Every structure is written in structure tokens, then in C-alpha cells.
Amino acid sequence: MLNPGAAYRFLAQQAQPPPGRSGAWLSWRKPLLVAVVLGCTMSLITSASLSLRLAGPAAFYWGFVPLAEIAALAAVCWRAKRSPFGRTVDLFFAGHGPWLLWLIGLCAIWSFVPPIHAFVFTRVWLYGAGAIVIVWSAYIDFCFFRFAMGKKPARASRDLLVQRLVSWTIIVAIFGGPAIVPELAAQLGVRFGP
Amino acid sequence: MTALRWIAACLLLASLTAGTIADTRPAHAHLILGGYYVMAVDFHVHSFPLSWATLAPWDTVPEAGRQGLDAIAIVGHNHVWVSKAGRAFARMAGGPLVLTGEEIVSARYHLLAVGIDSTIDWRQPAARAIEQIHRQEGVAIAAHPLAQYWPAYDAQTRRALDGAEVLHPIAYGSGELAAQLRQFYNSAPLTAIGDSDYHGLGPIGLCRTYVFTREESQSGILDAVRRGRTVVYARAGRAYGDPALISLAAADGRLPRIASGAASGVSPAAGFLNAFSRVAGILGLTAAAVAGLVTTRSR
């Protein structure tokens, strides 16, 4: 997380895993970890405890986030000859540390701060820490495309942009839904109708 | 790294076990005051997907019961279908009652349409949206009516509204925003509403409305809102709503006690298990994140 360039250079030189069952597990283990952390987050931020009733189903339907990311990754890396796609997925999700820490921070706020004050902390965390995480994770993902995928800097930047555009569009559309247009209109000062 | 994985797994398992054991629906006695059923209602609850909310309807409904609510309105952002899914689930699961609805999110106003069955278009003035809500026999509630939304509601439109949110979590962060909600509420004869605007953060019903109904049903709740029979308790015991009902509740004493959380019904054992669950959960997640993401590097 702190030195992603060196880390991805190191990881890219590691031996390829054997194909078959272990290869399939390799491609799913980190996306599953992301889904589990998301499910646990949903339980902790709403009930300040970790219950199977909330965490289990939430991990299942919030699995759409890693799936959207894998779909977007496939859009830019499917033809990569450097490594099998399962290995590519594993390496890409290895860079999700900042996002997981951000989610765990959100859990900590709603677990230990009374709700009346938690809203104020949350605003700072969502926007302040969120902005840092967006930049930090963008740099990590750039290093993934640059060193793990062996792309030139311009191509790595393009792939990063396409991957984020595709995955974030899917995620925001499913999460936010039909109110995105009027919310954007309100931000931009655009008026609809009479 | 293997040791860290085991630690993470054990902590998460312990956290899940404690949290699941403590995850019970507290006993909730139905309160009757002055011949009315007093129902705890949150009219502003969002559910996954399509409304920036984290929990699906089938998780939202039991969670509302766990928070001691008798009814919730699931209001999708510019749609009603998730709300209908929530109502169908609540009927199967035996409650709490789910009112169907929509939060009409326009660039100029946010308006709760509670008790409707068909989506109302957001690309129209608030006055026309309110007409359509009433045509579907629903109630129109101004959602978090901060100063930025006031131009959408002229004097006539405000009188057409059934209610306004006078208590909303947004008020917890800023005295100025709380004052704006109060000012809007006092600008017309509106029913007092307290809502959590639940998107997944914090408990459902953090802010809630006590509705004095003749019957424990959707029509009973909507009728009470139209007639202004609500009480909302803010912090420090401040109450909004029908003065006669506020006095009635104060004389009885039970409702203010319930509203203050003094009668939450959570046992000390459940409280301890929840506290353990959250500490072990945070530590377990942190260990899992570190172990999971550093694994590849150590291979």
C-alpha cells in the first residue's frame, strides 16, 4: 500500500500459480474478502454489532461491487498475455487496502461514537478521508497497470481511467439509481420542467 | 501471515457469534393513550438498491422491528418498486408495517409521498407533485426542508403539504440547520414529523414520529398525519406536534420515557455481547484486511 510500485514489480516476478482449482480460488479469494468486509461494514454501521442476519445477506448483494470491478478489469485486461486473468484479478484486488481501511474506519465511527456525533465525524470521513483514498488507490491501480501488467505510463493511465469509468458507472447506477440526474442538475444549477 | 489469518478468523467468528446471540427483537408493548394507539413511525427510510442505501428491503424491515418501530415508510428515490418489495416482505414476515412511498428528489425540492402506489414524476413543481400525491390518497411531507428548498414552496404550496420534517439527523450537526427545519415547520399549519432519513448509517428510527392512530394500519397512520395527530421528541425533551397530545403524553409519562431511550428493552447481557461484537469485529476486519492483502506478497 505504501510502496505499490516496488510491490507490484515484486509480485509480477513471482511464479505463476498452477492452473485448475487453486487458480480459480486465486481469482476469487480477494474479491470475496472485499465482499465480506462490505457485508460486515453494513452490519456494523447500522446496528453497531456484527450479526449474521445483516452481514451475511449484505455480503451477498454487495458482491456486486467486486463483480463490477472485475467486469471493468476484464474490459481493459482480458487480452493481457502477461498473466492469466485469475492472477490479474488477484493482483488488482491486492491494491484495495486503502478502500478496506476506509470502510473499517467508517465501522469504527458507527461502533464507538454516539449517533448524534457520528454524523459529523462521518461527513469528515466520507469526504476528507474519501478524497485521500480516491487519490491513493488511483496511484496504486496505476502501479498495477504499469508494473504488474507491464503497460507504458500513458497506456496505464488510460486503462486506469477506463477501468474506473466502467466500474464506478455500474456501481453508482445500482447504488444511486434514478435520483442521480436531479441531484446532478441541482449541483449544476440546471432546471427541468416548468 | 498464517497466524494473522487465524487471529482474524477467530475474532470475526467470535464477533459474529456474540452479535447474532444478542440480535433479538426487544419486547415492545403497544401503548394506548387517550383512546389512540401510539405508533412509532419512521416515514423516511431508504432501501438498497437505487436510493444510496445499504440494506435491502428484507434486511431493512426486521432491523426496523429491532429498533422498536411499529411502521416505516420505505421511500425510493423517484421510484416505488423497492418500497413494494419491502411491503410484500413485511406481510410475509409479520411486520413491522411498511407504508409504500417515494422520495421525490427534484433539483429544487425533496418531497416524501407516503401511501402511494405509482411513481410520481420529479420533473414538475412541488405544488403539482403534492396534487398527485393526494390524488393517490397519500400524504405529502416536506423532506429536510432547509432554506435552499424554501423557494419551491410558496405559501399556498406549504398549506397543501400535510407535514414537514421538523426533526432530522441533519439537525444534529448544526444548530443553524436545525433552526431552518423549525422555521419551515412554523411557517404553515403542518403536522410535525421526525425522520431518520435512513440510508444505512446509524439506527433506523434515530429520529421518529409518534403517531396517534385510531387503528394500527396504513390508513390509520395516514389519517392521523392528515389530522395532525403526531408528537416528535427532540433532544432535551423538547416536543413538537399537537399540544393536546404532548400534554396528554407528558401527564402519562410513559411516552417521553420511551422516546428518551430509558425503556429500550435491551438487557445488560445483550448490551455486553453487542459491545464485545463491535470490538472483536473491528479488530477482526483489520486483521483480515492486512492478512488478505499481504498474502500474495509473501508467496
Short mmCIF file of C-alpha atoms in Angstrom, two decimals:
data_model
loop_
_atom_site.label_atom_id
_atom_site.label_comp_id
_atom_site.label_asym_id
_atom_site.label_seq_id
_atom_site.Cartn_x
_atom_site.Cartn_y
_atom_site.Cartn_z
CA MET A 1 0.00 0.00 0.00
CA LEU A 2 2.83 2.37 0.85
CA ASN A 3 5.18 1.47 -1.99
CA PRO A 4 2.92 -0.01 -4.66
CA GLY A 5 5.45 0.35 -7.48
CA ALA A 6 8.02 -1.87 -5.77
CA ALA A 7 5.32 -4.24 -4.53
CA TYR A 8 3.83 -4.77 -7.98
CA ARG A 9 7.27 -5.18 -9.56
CA PHE A 10 7.99 -7.86 -6.95
CA LEU A 11 4.62 -9.58 -7.41
CA ALA A 12 4.91 -9.58 -11.19
CA GLN A 13 8.15 -11.57 -10.94
CA GLN A 14 6.62 -14.28 -8.75
CA ALA A 15 5.99 -17.73 -10.21
CA GLN A 16 2.60 -18.27 -11.86
CA PRO A 17 0.19 -20.38 -9.81
CA PRO A 18 -0.79 -23.78 -11.21
CA PRO A 19 -3.96 -23.80 -13.33
CA GLY A 20 -7.14 -25.51 -12.11
CA ARG A 21 -8.75 -25.39 -8.70
CA SER A 22 -6.09 -23.35 -6.97
CA GLY A 23 -6.14 -20.91 -9.90
CA ALA A 24 -9.90 -20.45 -9.54
CA TRP A 25 -9.55 -19.85 -5.81
CA LEU A 26 -6.80 -17.34 -6.56
CA SER A 27 -9.16 -15.31 -8.74
CA TRP A 28 -11.97 -15.23 -6.15
CA ARG A 29 -10.28 -15.01 -2.77
CA LYS A 30 -9.63 -11.25 -2.70
CA PRO A 31 -12.95 -10.23 -4.32
CA LEU A 32 -14.60 -12.44 -1.67
CA LEU A 33 -12.63 -10.68 1.05
CA VAL A 34 -13.89 -7.32 -0.29
CA ALA A 35 -17.49 -8.63 -0.30
CA VAL A 36 -17.14 -9.96 3.26
CA VAL A 37 -15.71 -6.66 4.51
CA LEU A 38 -18.57 -4.80 2.76
CA GLY A 39 -21.16 -7.10 4.37
CA CYS A 40 -19.62 -6.69 7.83
CA THR A 41 -19.48 -2.92 7.28
CA MET A 42 -23.20 -2.77 6.54
CA SER A 43 -23.93 -4.64 9.77
CA LEU A 44 -21.60 -2.57 11.96
CA ILE A 45 -22.65 0.86 10.67
CA THR A 46 -26.35 0.21 11.14
CA SER A 47 -26.51 -1.87 14.33
CA ALA A 48 -23.08 -1.31 15.91
CA SER A 49 -22.59 -5.05 16.08
CA LEU A 50 -21.75 -7.87 13.72
CA SER A 51 -24.73 -10.15 13.21
CA LEU A 52 -25.11 -12.96 10.73
CA ARG A 53 -28.62 -11.69 9.91
CA LEU A 54 -27.24 -8.45 8.43
CA ALA A 55 -23.66 -9.28 7.42
CA GLY A 56 -24.48 -12.47 5.51
CA PRO A 57 -27.09 -11.16 3.05
CA ALA A 58 -25.32 -7.79 2.72
CA ALA A 59 -22.05 -9.53 1.74
CA PHE A 60 -24.05 -11.36 -0.94
CA TYR A 61 -25.77 -8.39 -2.57
CA TRP A 62 -22.85 -6.01 -2.04
CA GLY A 63 -20.85 -8.57 -4.01
CA PHE A 64 -21.97 -6.51 -6.99
CA VAL A 65 -19.11 -4.09 -6.22
CA PRO A 66 -16.20 -6.54 -6.74
CA LEU A 67 -18.14 -8.07 -9.66
CA ALA A 68 -18.43 -4.65 -11.33
CA GLU A 69 -14.72 -4.11 -10.77
CA ILE A 70 -13.87 -7.50 -12.27
CA ALA A 71 -16.09 -6.75 -15.28
CA ALA A 72 -14.34 -3.42 -15.80
CA LEU A 73 -10.95 -5.05 -15.35
CA ALA A 74 -11.88 -7.63 -17.97
CA ALA A 75 -12.74 -4.79 -20.33
CA VAL A 76 -9.17 -3.49 -20.19
CA CYS A 77 -7.08 -6.58 -19.35
CA TRP A 78 -8.84 -9.53 -20.95
CA ARG A 79 -6.26 -9.91 -23.67
CA ALA A 80 -3.26 -9.37 -21.42
CA LYS A 81 -0.69 -12.05 -22.23
CA ARG A 82 1.45 -11.37 -19.20
CA SER A 83 -0.63 -13.49 -16.79
CA PRO A 84 -3.88 -15.50 -16.63
CA PHE A 85 -6.96 -13.42 -15.83
CA GLY A 86 -7.38 -15.05 -12.39
CA ARG A 87 -3.90 -13.93 -11.44
CA THR A 88 -4.65 -10.46 -12.85
CA VAL A 89 -7.75 -10.22 -10.64
CA ASP A 90 -5.77 -11.32 -7.59
CA LEU A 91 -3.06 -8.73 -8.22
CA PHE A 92 -5.59 -5.96 -8.89
CA PHE A 93 -7.53 -6.61 -5.67
CA ALA A 94 -4.26 -6.68 -3.71
CA GLY A 95 -4.36 -2.89 -4.14
CA HIS A 96 -7.68 -2.48 -2.29
CA GLY A 97 -6.05 -1.80 1.10
CA PRO A 98 -6.95 1.91 1.23
CA TRP A 99 -10.63 1.18 0.47
CA LEU A 100 -10.80 -1.53 3.13
CA LEU A 101 -9.18 0.73 5.72
CA TRP A 102 -11.66 3.46 4.79
CA LEU A 103 -14.57 1.06 5.33
CA ILE A 104 -13.14 -0.15 8.64
CA GLY A 105 -12.77 3.49 9.73
CA LEU A 106 -16.45 4.05 8.94
CA CYS A 107 -17.29 0.96 11.01
CA ALA A 108 -15.22 2.29 13.91
CA ILE A 109 -17.07 5.64 13.84
CA TRP A 110 -20.51 4.00 13.98
CA SER A 111 -19.39 1.40 16.50
CA PHE A 112 -17.86 3.71 19.08
CA VAL A 113 -19.25 7.22 18.56
CA PRO A 114 -22.83 8.01 19.66
CA PRO A 115 -25.08 8.51 16.59
CA ILE A 116 -25.72 12.17 17.42
CA HIS A 117 -22.00 12.94 16.96
CA ALA A 118 -21.26 10.19 14.44
CA PHE A 119 -22.93 12.12 11.62
CA VAL A 120 -20.38 14.93 11.95
CA PHE A 121 -17.42 12.51 12.03
CA THR A 122 -18.90 10.61 9.09
CA ARG A 123 -19.09 13.72 6.92
CA VAL A 124 -15.38 14.37 7.53
CA TRP A 125 -14.51 10.71 6.95
CA LEU A 126 -16.62 10.30 3.81
CA TYR A 127 -15.38 13.42 2.07
CA GLY A 128 -11.97 14.10 3.67
CA ALA A 129 -10.59 10.59 4.02
CA GLY A 130 -12.59 9.54 0.93
CA ALA A 131 -10.75 12.08 -1.25
CA ILE A 132 -7.40 10.83 0.05
CA VAL A 133 -8.40 7.21 -0.61
CA ILE A 134 -9.51 8.01 -4.17
CA VAL A 135 -6.12 9.54 -4.98
CA TRP A 136 -4.13 6.92 -3.05
CA SER A 137 -5.96 3.98 -4.65
CA ALA A 138 -5.67 5.59 -8.10
CA TYR A 139 -1.90 5.65 -7.66
CA ILE A 140 -1.89 2.00 -6.52
CA ASP A 141 -4.05 0.98 -9.51
CA PHE A 142 -1.79 2.96 -11.82
CA CYS A 143 1.18 0.98 -10.45
CA PHE A 144 -0.80 -2.23 -11.03
CA PHE A 145 -1.30 -1.42 -14.72
CA ARG A 146 2.22 -0.02 -15.08
CA PHE A 147 4.27 -2.72 -13.33
CA ALA A 148 2.08 -5.82 -12.93
CA MET A 149 0.58 -5.52 -16.41
CA GLY A 150 3.73 -4.03 -17.95
CA LYS A 151 1.97 -1.10 -19.63
CA LYS A 152 3.67 2.14 -20.64
CA PRO A 153 2.72 5.14 -18.43
CA ALA A 154 0.25 6.64 -20.93
CA ARG A 155 -1.43 3.28 -21.55
CA ALA A 156 -1.52 2.53 -17.81
CA SER A 157 -3.23 5.88 -17.19
CA ARG A 158 -5.76 5.17 -19.94
CA ASP A 159 -6.53 1.69 -18.57
CA LEU A 160 -6.91 3.11 -15.07
CA LEU A 161 -9.36 5.72 -16.38
CA VAL A 162 -11.40 3.20 -18.39
CA GLN A 163 -11.48 0.68 -15.54
CA ARG A 164 -12.72 3.31 -13.08
CA LEU A 165 -15.19 4.82 -15.53
CA VAL A 166 -16.80 1.43 -16.27
CA SER A 167 -16.84 0.07 -12.71
CA TRP A 168 -17.88 3.28 -10.99
CA THR A 169 -20.66 3.90 -13.51
CA ILE A 170 -22.11 0.45 -12.79
CA ILE A 171 -21.72 0.86 -9.03
CA VAL A 172 -23.20 4.37 -8.89
CA ALA A 173 -26.11 3.39 -11.17
CA ILE A 174 -27.05 0.43 -8.96
CA PHE A 175 -26.40 2.20 -5.66
CA GLY A 176 -27.76 5.65 -6.51
CA GLY A 177 -30.41 4.99 -9.14
CA PRO A 178 -32.85 7.43 -10.70
CA ALA A 179 -32.12 10.36 -8.39
CA ILE A 180 -28.64 10.86 -9.84
CA VAL A 181 -29.94 13.07 -12.67
CA PRO A 182 -31.83 15.59 -10.48
CA GLU A 183 -29.02 15.55 -7.91
CA LEU A 184 -26.52 16.40 -10.63
CA ALA A 185 -28.93 19.01 -12.01
CA ALA A 186 -29.14 20.61 -8.57
CA GLN A 187 -25.34 20.75 -8.35
CA LEU A 188 -25.02 22.23 -11.84
CA GLY A 189 -27.97 24.62 -11.48
CA VAL A 190 -29.87 23.02 -14.38
CA ARG A 191 -33.69 23.21 -14.24
CA PHE A 192 -36.13 20.64 -15.61
CA GLY A 193 -39.76 21.25 -16.48
CA PRO A 194 -41.75 24.40 -15.72
CA MET B 1 0.85 -14.43 7.96
CA THR B 2 -0.97 -17.71 8.63
CA ALA B 3 -1.15 -16.80 12.32
CA LEU B 4 -2.69 -13.43 11.45
CA ARG B 5 -5.28 -15.16 9.29
CA TRP B 6 -6.22 -17.45 12.16
CA ILE B 7 -6.48 -14.50 14.52
CA ALA B 8 -8.70 -12.67 12.02
CA ALA B 9 -10.92 -15.72 11.54
CA CYS B 10 -11.28 -16.31 15.30
CA LEU B 11 -12.06 -12.65 16.02
CA LEU B 12 -14.66 -12.44 13.24
CA LEU B 13 -16.25 -15.72 14.30
CA ALA B 14 -16.42 -14.58 17.94
CA SER B 15 -17.82 -11.21 16.87
CA LEU B 16 -20.47 -12.81 14.65
CA THR B 17 -21.45 -15.28 17.36
CA ALA B 18 -21.82 -12.59 20.04
CA GLY B 19 -23.64 -10.21 17.68
CA THR B 20 -26.00 -12.93 16.46
CA ILE B 21 -26.86 -14.11 20.00
CA ALA B 22 -27.60 -10.50 21.03
CA ASP B 23 -29.59 -9.87 17.85
CA THR B 24 -33.06 -10.20 19.32
CA ARG B 25 -36.14 -8.04 18.87
CA PRO B 26 -36.76 -6.37 22.24
CA ALA B 27 -40.19 -6.78 23.81
CA HIS B 28 -42.34 -3.91 22.61
CA ALA B 29 -45.57 -3.12 24.42
CA HIS B 30 -48.27 -1.35 22.44
CA LEU B 31 -49.05 1.97 24.02
CA ILE B 32 -52.61 3.33 24.15
CA LEU B 33 -53.14 6.93 25.22
CA GLY B 34 -56.42 8.84 25.27
CA GLY B 35 -58.07 6.13 23.20
CA TYR B 36 -55.38 6.30 20.49
CA TYR B 37 -52.82 3.67 19.54
CA VAL B 38 -49.43 5.35 19.77
CA MET B 39 -47.32 4.05 16.89
CA ALA B 40 -43.60 4.74 16.45
CA VAL B 41 -43.11 5.51 12.76
CA ASP B 42 -40.16 6.48 10.57
CA PHE B 43 -41.54 7.96 7.35
CA HIS B 44 -38.16 8.36 5.63
CA VAL B 45 -36.37 5.04 5.16
CA HIS B 46 -34.35 4.12 2.09
CA SER B 47 -33.51 0.63 0.96
CA PHE B 48 -30.96 -0.91 -1.42
CA PRO B 49 -30.78 -0.62 -4.43
CA LEU B 50 -31.27 2.69 -6.30
CA SER B 51 -31.50 5.07 -3.33
CA TRP B 52 -27.96 5.37 -1.91
CA ALA B 53 -28.94 2.89 0.80
CA THR B 54 -27.02 -0.07 2.16
CA LEU B 55 -29.63 -2.63 3.30
CA ALA B 56 -32.08 -4.50 1.07
CA PRO B 57 -35.80 -4.40 1.99
CA TRP B 58 -35.68 -7.85 3.57
CA ASP B 59 -32.94 -6.62 5.93
CA THR B 60 -34.42 -3.16 6.48
CA VAL B 61 -37.80 -4.42 7.74
CA PRO B 62 -36.53 -6.68 10.59
CA GLU B 63 -33.99 -4.04 11.54
CA ALA B 64 -36.85 -1.53 11.95
CA GLY B 65 -38.57 -4.00 14.28
CA ARG B 66 -35.37 -4.40 16.25
CA GLN B 67 -35.30 -0.61 16.73
CA GLY B 68 -38.79 -0.69 18.24
CA LEU B 69 -40.62 0.84 15.28
CA ASP B 70 -44.23 -0.11 14.57
CA ALA B 71 -44.15 1.12 10.98
CA ILE B 72 -41.77 2.53 8.38
CA ALA B 73 -42.27 4.15 5.01
CA ILE B 74 -39.73 2.83 2.54
CA VAL B 75 -39.32 5.68 0.09
CA GLY B 76 -37.28 5.04 -3.02
CA HIS B 77 -35.60 7.97 -4.74
CA ASN B 78 -38.03 8.68 -7.60
CA HIS B 79 -39.42 5.14 -7.65
CA VAL B 80 -41.73 2.94 -5.57
CA TRP B 81 -40.81 -0.62 -6.51
CA VAL B 82 -38.32 -1.27 -3.68
CA SER B 83 -40.98 0.02 -1.32
CA LYS B 84 -43.46 -2.50 -2.70
CA ALA B 85 -40.89 -5.27 -2.24
CA GLY B 86 -40.50 -4.14 1.39
CA ARG B 87 -44.26 -4.20 1.94
CA ALA B 88 -44.56 -7.71 0.47
CA PHE B 89 -41.72 -8.93 2.70
CA ALA B 90 -43.20 -7.28 5.82
CA ARG B 91 -46.53 -9.04 5.19
CA MET B 92 -44.75 -12.39 4.95
CA ALA B 93 -42.54 -11.73 7.98
CA GLY B 94 -45.33 -10.38 10.18
CA GLY B 95 -44.26 -6.77 10.47
CA PRO B 96 -43.43 -4.09 11.20
CA LEU B 97 -45.93 -2.37 8.91
CA VAL B 98 -44.42 -0.98 5.70
CA LEU B 99 -46.02 2.03 4.03
CA THR B 100 -45.25 2.32 0.35
CA GLY B 101 -43.86 5.58 -0.90
CA GLU B 102 -41.35 7.63 -2.82
CA GLU B 103 -38.97 10.45 -2.05
CA ILE B 104 -39.49 12.78 -4.95
CA VAL B 105 -35.96 14.08 -5.48
CA SER B 106 -36.03 17.13 -7.70
CA ALA B 107 -33.33 19.72 -8.25
CA ARG B 108 -35.44 22.23 -6.27
CA TYR B 109 -37.12 20.21 -3.51
CA HIS B 110 -37.27 16.82 -1.80
CA LEU B 111 -40.78 15.61 -1.01
CA LEU B 112 -41.98 12.42 0.69
CA ALA B 113 -45.00 10.81 -0.93
CA VAL B 114 -46.24 8.26 1.61
CA GLY B 115 -49.07 5.84 0.92
CA ILE B 116 -48.88 6.00 -2.88
CA ASP B 117 -48.70 3.09 -5.33
CA SER B 118 -47.42 4.66 -8.56
CA THR B 119 -44.25 6.64 -9.12
CA ILE B 120 -44.72 10.39 -9.32
CA ASP B 121 -42.59 12.30 -11.83
CA TRP B 122 -39.97 14.55 -10.27
CA ARG B 123 -39.87 16.94 -13.26
CA GLN B 124 -42.71 19.15 -12.04
CA PRO B 125 -43.28 21.89 -9.46
CA ALA B 126 -43.85 20.85 -5.84
CA ALA B 127 -47.49 22.04 -5.93
CA ARG B 128 -48.34 19.70 -8.80
CA ALA B 129 -46.48 16.78 -7.19
CA ILE B 130 -48.50 17.33 -3.98
CA GLU B 131 -51.75 17.25 -6.02
CA GLN B 132 -50.72 13.91 -7.49
CA ILE B 133 -49.85 12.51 -4.06
CA HIS B 134 -53.29 13.49 -2.77
CA ARG B 135 -54.96 12.03 -5.87
CA GLN B 136 -53.37 8.68 -4.88
CA GLU B 137 -54.67 9.21 -1.31
CA GLY B 138 -51.15 9.59 0.05
CA VAL B 139 -49.70 12.23 2.33
CA ALA B 140 -47.10 14.83 1.28
CA ILE B 141 -44.28 15.58 3.71
CA ALA B 142 -41.55 18.13 3.05
CA ALA B 143 -38.27 16.22 3.41
CA HIS B 144 -35.49 18.04 5.32
CA PRO B 145 -36.84 21.45 4.19
CA LEU B 146 -33.67 23.51 4.56
CA ALA B 147 -33.50 27.10 3.31
CA GLN B 148 -32.19 26.02 -0.10
CA TYR B 149 -35.54 24.28 -0.77
CA TRP B 150 -37.83 27.05 0.50
CA PRO B 151 -38.28 28.80 -2.89
CA ALA B 152 -40.00 25.63 -4.20
CA TYR B 153 -42.76 26.02 -1.58
CA ASP B 154 -44.77 29.24 -1.80
CA ALA B 155 -47.38 29.98 0.89
CA GLN B 156 -50.15 28.10 -0.97
CA THR B 157 -47.92 25.07 -1.57
CA ARG B 158 -46.94 24.97 2.10
CA ARG B 159 -50.61 24.90 3.07
CA ALA B 160 -51.16 21.99 0.66
CA LEU B 161 -48.47 19.95 2.41
CA ASP B 162 -49.61 17.51 5.09
CA GLY B 163 -46.44 17.63 7.15
CA ALA B 164 -42.82 18.68 7.37
CA GLU B 165 -39.74 17.12 8.93
CA VAL B 166 -39.02 19.20 11.99
CA LEU B 167 -36.52 16.66 13.32
CA HIS B 168 -33.90 15.05 11.09
CA PRO B 169 -30.32 13.84 11.76
CA ILE B 170 -29.06 16.80 9.74
CA ALA B 171 -30.04 18.90 12.75
CA TYR B 172 -27.52 17.05 14.95
CA GLY B 173 -24.55 18.51 13.15
CA SER B 174 -25.63 22.13 13.02
CA GLY B 175 -27.79 24.41 15.16
CA GLU B 176 -28.38 26.62 12.14
CA LEU B 177 -29.84 23.77 10.05
CA ALA B 178 -31.99 22.70 13.00
CA ALA B 179 -33.34 26.25 13.18
CA GLN B 180 -34.16 26.17 9.45
CA LEU B 181 -36.22 22.99 9.91
CA ARG B 182 -38.13 24.61 12.79
CA GLN B 183 -38.68 27.81 10.82
CA PHE B 184 -40.20 25.91 7.88
CA TYR B 185 -42.39 23.86 10.22
CA ASN B 186 -43.68 27.02 11.89
CA SER B 187 -44.36 28.76 8.56
CA ALA B 188 -47.66 26.89 7.96
CA PRO B 189 -50.05 24.61 9.85
CA LEU B 190 -48.07 21.40 9.28
CA THR B 191 -48.01 18.04 11.02
CA ALA B 192 -44.76 17.53 12.94
CA ILE B 193 -42.64 14.72 11.54
CA GLY B 194 -39.37 13.31 12.85
CA ASP B 195 -37.49 11.02 10.45
CA SER B 196 -34.10 9.37 10.31
CA ASP B 197 -33.68 9.64 6.50
CA TYR B 198 -32.12 6.20 6.87
CA HIS B 199 -29.53 5.31 4.24
CA GLY B 200 -27.67 2.74 6.31
CA LEU B 201 -25.74 4.91 8.73
CA GLY B 202 -26.90 4.59 12.31
CA PRO B 203 -30.10 3.03 13.55
CA ILE B 204 -33.41 3.24 11.69
CA GLY B 205 -35.75 5.49 13.63
CA LEU B 206 -32.97 7.53 15.23
CA CYS B 207 -35.45 10.37 14.73
CA ARG B 208 -39.05 9.12 14.75
CA THR B 209 -42.65 10.25 14.86
CA TYR B 210 -45.19 9.08 17.42
CA VAL B 211 -48.46 8.84 15.52
CA PHE B 212 -51.76 8.73 17.45
CA THR B 213 -53.97 6.44 15.37
CA ARG B 214 -57.49 5.08 15.60
CA GLU B 215 -56.36 1.80 14.04
CA GLU B 216 -52.96 0.14 13.58
CA SER B 217 -52.93 0.20 9.80
CA GLN B 218 -51.61 2.23 6.86
CA SER B 219 -54.92 4.10 6.53
CA GLY B 220 -54.95 4.76 10.28
CA ILE B 221 -51.46 6.28 10.14
CA LEU B 222 -52.18 8.38 7.04
CA ASP B 223 -55.42 9.66 8.57
CA ALA B 224 -53.59 10.67 11.76
CA VAL B 225 -50.94 12.55 9.75
CA ARG B 226 -53.65 14.42 7.80
CA ARG B 227 -55.28 15.40 11.10
CA GLY B 228 -52.01 16.45 12.74
CA ARG B 229 -52.08 13.78 15.46
CA THR B 230 -48.33 13.36 15.97
CA VAL B 231 -45.69 14.07 18.57
CA VAL B 232 -41.97 14.34 17.90
CA TYR B 233 -39.38 14.44 20.67
CA ALA B 234 -36.12 16.24 20.10
CA ARG B 235 -33.14 16.18 22.42
CA ALA B 236 -33.50 17.58 25.94
CA GLY B 237 -37.16 16.59 25.99
CA ARG B 238 -38.33 19.29 23.56
CA ALA B 239 -41.54 18.19 21.85
CA TYR B 240 -43.27 19.22 18.61
CA GLY B 241 -46.74 18.41 17.39
CA ASP B 242 -50.30 18.55 18.67
CA PRO B 243 -50.15 20.48 22.01
CA ALA B 244 -53.05 18.48 23.46
CA LEU B 245 -51.30 15.19 22.70
CA ILE B 246 -47.98 16.48 24.05
CA SER B 247 -49.74 17.37 27.32
CA LEU B 248 -51.54 14.03 27.39
CA ALA B 249 -48.25 12.15 26.91
CA ALA B 250 -46.45 14.29 29.49
CA ALA B 251 -49.18 13.65 32.10
CA ASP B 252 -48.99 9.91 31.45
CA GLY B 253 -45.18 9.85 31.43
CA ARG B 254 -44.63 6.62 29.52
CA LEU B 255 -44.14 8.04 26.02
CA PRO B 256 -41.46 10.62 26.94
CA ARG B 257 -39.65 7.82 28.81
CA ILE B 258 -39.80 5.53 25.76
CA ALA B 259 -38.68 8.37 23.49
CA SER B 260 -35.68 9.16 25.69
CA GLY B 261 -34.48 5.57 25.31
CA ALA B 262 -34.87 4.87 29.01
CA ALA B 263 -37.17 1.96 28.17
CA SER B 264 -35.23 0.45 25.29
CA GLY B 265 -35.75 -3.13 26.49
CA VAL B 266 -32.13 -4.17 25.77
CA SER B 267 -30.83 -6.44 28.55
CA PRO B 268 -27.39 -5.83 30.12
CA ALA B 269 -26.23 -9.20 28.75
CA ALA B 270 -27.24 -8.21 25.20
CA GLY B 271 -25.53 -4.85 25.69
CA PHE B 272 -22.30 -6.59 26.73
CA LEU B 273 -22.45 -9.02 23.80
CA ASN B 274 -23.01 -6.14 21.36
CA ALA B 275 -20.04 -4.23 22.80
CA PHE B 276 -17.85 -7.33 22.52
CA SER B 277 -19.10 -7.94 18.98
CA ARG B 278 -18.18 -4.47 17.77
CA VAL B 279 -14.67 -4.51 19.31
CA ALA B 280 -13.88 -8.02 18.04
CA GLY B 281 -15.46 -7.18 14.68
CA ILE B 282 -13.30 -4.10 14.06
CA LEU B 283 -10.13 -5.92 15.14
CA GLY B 284 -11.05 -8.98 13.07
CA LEU B 285 -11.76 -6.94 9.95
CA THR B 286 -8.48 -5.08 10.31
CA ALA B 287 -6.56 -8.33 10.73
CA ALA B 288 -8.43 -9.90 7.78
CA ALA B 289 -7.68 -6.91 5.54
CA VAL B 290 -3.97 -6.97 6.42
CA ALA B 291 -3.66 -10.77 6.16
CA GLY B 292 -5.69 -10.95 2.96
CA LEU B 293 -3.86 -8.23 1.11
CA VAL B 294 -0.33 -9.03 2.15
CA THR B 295 -0.66 -12.75 1.37
CA THR B 296 0.35 -12.52 -2.26
CA ARG B 297 3.45 -10.58 -1.40
CA SER B 298 4.70 -13.31 0.91
CA ARG B 299 4.27 -16.10 -1.61
#
